[in-house]
Structures are given as structure tokens and as C-alpha cells.
Amino acid sequence: MSVPAPNTNRALSLRRPSRPGSSLITEAISLLANAAGIESRGAIFTRREVVDFILDLVGYTPSRPLHLMKLLEPSFGNGDFLLPAIERLVTAWFKASRGKGDPLAALSDSLRGVELHTETFLDTKRSVIRLLRDKGLTPRIAVKLADQWLMQGDFLLSPNDRSYDFVVGNPPYVRQELIPDVLLAEYRARYSTIYDRADLYIPFLERALTSLSDHGQLGFICADRWMKNRYGGPLRRLVSDRFHLKMYVDMFDTQAFHSDVIAYPAITIITREKPGPTRIAHRPNVDRKTLIQLSKELRASNVSQRTGCVREIQGVTAGAEPWILESLDQLAIVRRLEATFPAIEDAGCTVGIGVATGADRIFIGAFDNLDVEPDRKLPLVMTRDILTGAVQWRGLGIINPFADGGGLVKLTDYPLLHRYLAKHKNQITQRHVAKKAPANWYRTIDRIYPALARTPKLLIPDIKGEAHVVYEGGHLYPHHNLYYITSETWDLKALQAVLMSGIAKLFVSIYSTKMRGGYLRFQAQYLRRIRLPLWSKVPDKIKNELITAADRHDVGSCNRAVFRLYGLTTEERAALGGNGD
């Protein structure tokens, strides 16, 4: 995976104010600050048991002199983290001061909370004042502390010269498409970790990490996509180079939030100190008793081998490489196969994704009814055509506006195509790809290569619980929800058996982020991780076994042949859930 290295000297750039010309930036911030929808704000609300668990993991406990330390909550929302942290802070101060002294002087610099959304900021500020009064502070002190602690604004653009001993929270999960262009450009200028399709929580993590003091600790709960996928590469490198991934708690399929989320959440504890081993736990029950006990085990001086709830792994972070945090037995298999066999594309295969048009309702229709010249349309295969495990074409086609030699065809040479596209021009020109290049307004997002339709291929849908691999004999063009694999060396039926086996799922599950319900993303970036022997080195007997197993669609037979193909030991076969006999 090739990703740019983050700038490791970020402190000065983070303190620059937004560039003036920035009335547009100010307007964009105001738009987000007053947005009504939870989606545009990226707001997900964390359960109290989980908040207390994270505060315990970073060591923000009332037994410590918290009034002498500094905590940051960079997107406090309704106060899920902020209010429990304040409770602990005030309790610690009362314990240390025995109720004497000036709370304003003692606590003013102990906490910083930032929130962009105006209405939420005001509501939570009132909650903070009520909490402080309930804790015994006077109304005047409560208001002054709230004024000192809380800041309404954009955490990513706000000036900040402080460093913090603790940074905790649940950063906003906002897609790039929901961020105004001028604001996104400003973020990109400031944060090197905004790479590819990175969501907003990525620069939040970067700035939060670079705000830590020496030995400071960050405790976040957020989607784990960045730990494995392409856009997380620069952030992973930043962590690898300058921080210690101290703990990772997999929260997939747990009730960590007050509402269901599709993304796969995880708790990460990252410290500003020399890298070392990572403590790992998976899918704890979200109840107070369980999480208190798990916190003790994660923070213990030694990992207990007796309970088996916590494991310790060395070398999780390695530059921009994906983090592997799953079964050690399965990880060992992957590492051995990676050291022994070439990657699938180095073994003579090509992995790709089907065509995206940006306007499927126009470019795609019943093949016979698409009123364009015959050489301007291709039969199209979609996910619904392969649900049964074999291709059952529903008769759809796609319009091809590209010339065989490159570039777009001249519409004057194709009167039927010209008439069809002109009828839909208003809709076609509204697409982003058309606005970027108005002269090429009628292109599809992806280039179409007719030769691909004529090429035998394996088709794999994106999201599945198991590998769903279908052979297509060279008649149809794949839609963008389908990944395809072609090969000039490997027999595709034999390759189908490999991809239907536990080996393919092993590689994808190790490198892919999981979705709710246990589904995996069978995307090109993960399929390319699969290791494959060279076809010329596969014994004839195993070749025949693979082809026969694929023809029968017999996963058990696929596994048995594939286990022999890779020379898996009895222990390795057991780790994959079968003995291959």
C-alpha cells in the first residue's frame, strides 16, 4: 500500500488561523454549526458504561489529582464524555482540597471541551452548569468554570497552544460529501492524514494525537475502518512513527451506543510514548461489572493467561500497513503464506471493479430497448444476476460512449446515440464528472473497455458474509457493485475453487473492515492481498481437484483441495475451521 507520509512537525501548522479570504470558510462553519440533521453533524451517542470504561483505561480516575492535569474533549456533543469527566474532576479536587481553596483557580485550566453545533453547545453548557451546582459549587463559580472550559467552534480550525494529558471522546463521523468544499480544502491544507476518501474523524484523530503531552493518553471510540483501509494509511504511519497503540477493544456487535450503527466500532488507547506491545480484547458485554473487570485486566502489569480475555501482540503498527488485530493463529497462517507465495496479481491475475456511470437510470436499461447503435451498448451483469451462484442475466445493457481507441466517440457519427443522450442531457450534465469536464459531459464515470465483456471472468459482490464467486464465460460487462478477476495463466475454474475456500475468506477477514451482521467487504484492495501459487507450479492432480470442486460448487471439496495446494498443517487447517480430509 503506497500512501504519503504525514508531516511529523505539525504543531505550528495546527496553530495557524484560517486563511482570510475566509469569509467563505466562516460561512461554511456557520452552516455546519446550525445544521439540523444528526447525519450532517456526525453525532453518535455513547453509552455511559462505555464512557466510564474509556476514562478508566486512560487513567482519568478520581483517585488521581485530576485538577493538576488537563483533559480535552474535542467534540463533546450532548456531553456523553464531558459530563462524566467533570464529575470525576470535581470529585478528585474535593478529595484533594477537602473542600477548601478556590475551585475557579484550581480547575479553570483542567479541562477543555469543544463543540461546533450551536444548539448542542448551549444545551450541554446548561447541563454542565447544573452538574457543577449539584456538586456543591456556587452558581457564579459554575457559570465561570463553564465559560472557561467550553468553546463553541470548529476543533480542526480553532487555535490551541495547549497540550493535554488526556484526550477522550467519540469524534464526529462525517463523510467528505457532507463537508462544504471550501472547508474541506482548508482541512486538507492543515492535515496530512486527509487522504483519499477519509472521513472527518481522521483529522480529528490527527489533531487530538498531536495535542497530547509527553506520556499523554488518547481514548477514542470510533469506526475502525482507518485501521485497515486505504485512506487510513497516513494516520497509521503517524501512530507507528510517533505513538504507542497501547490498547484496542473490538466493539463490533456490542451495544456501545444509544443507537445502531453500521460502521464497525472500536476503542483505541494511544499514548505519546515509545511504541510497544498492544493489549487486545474482543466484543465485551456492555455492562458495568464486565467493563470494570476488563479495564483492570487491560491495565494490569502482566496479561493474565488464565482468563484469556486479554491478549498482547507485538508489532501491530508498522508504518502505513494495515493493523492486524484478529486471531493470532490465523494471523500466523497469513504471515506464512505471505512469505511463501506471490500476491494474486503477481501470480498472473487481474483484479478490477465494474463500471460506475453516475446516472444508472440513463446509461443502463433493458438491452433490447436501448435505442442506440448496436456497437454503442453492451450486455451488463449486476449483483442480482448472480444471486443463485450462477449467471442468470436479466437482459440489462449499458451504453458505451467511448471509442475503442480511447476518448469519447463523436456524437455526430452516432445519430441514435446523440438523440438518446441529448434527450437526457439536463440530468447527465448535473453529475460531478460532467461538471469537471463539460466538453465530455456524456462520459460515464469509469472508462468502458468492450474487451472485458468478451473476457471470461470471476465475479464477486462487494458485501457478503462468505466469498460468493461466480464464473462468467465472457459475454457480459460488470456493473460497479461487482469486482472481477481475470487471468491469462490460471484456470478460472480452479481459481474459483481457491476463492470459494476458507483461504480467501481468511485474507479478506484479516484485512477487511467488517460490517454489522458479520458481513465482509470483498473489495479489490482486500482481494489483492490474497496469496496464490504460480499455476505452473501446481501439481496436475490438485489442478483437477480444484476444477472439479468448483464445477460442483462444493465448498468442502474446495477446502480440501486448497488446503493441499497451500500445504497447510493440521494445526493450520484447524485454525481455519476444518481439517481438510
PDB file of C-alpha atoms in Angstrom, residues 17 42 71 105 314 329 355 432-433 436 451 481 493:
ATOM      1  CA  PRO A  17      -5.739  30.670  11.908  1.00  0.00           C
ATOM      2  CA  GLY A  42     -21.851  13.037  12.604  1.00  0.00           C
ATOM      3  CA  LEU A  71      -8.257  16.850  29.616  1.00  0.00           C
ATOM      4  CA  ALA A 105      -8.341  28.985  40.384  1.00  0.00           C
ATOM      5  CA  GLN A 314       3.911  -7.188  19.414  1.00  0.00           C
ATOM      6  CA  ASP A 329      -3.417 -18.485  14.906  1.00  0.00           C
ATOM      7  CA  VAL A 355     -18.264   0.379 -14.330  1.00  0.00           C
ATOM      8  CA  HIS A 432     -19.788  15.784 -10.873  1.00  0.00           C
ATOM      9  CA  VAL A 433     -17.806  14.087 -13.647  1.00  0.00           C
ATOM     10  CA  LYS A 436     -15.416  18.766 -14.135  1.00  0.00           C
ATOM     11  CA  ALA A 451     -12.932  -6.421 -24.499  1.00  0.00           C
ATOM     12  CA  ASN A 481     -21.110  -3.279  -7.408  1.00  0.00           C
ATOM     13  CA  LYS A 493     -12.490 -22.648 -12.510  1.00  0.00           C
TER      14      LYS A 493
END
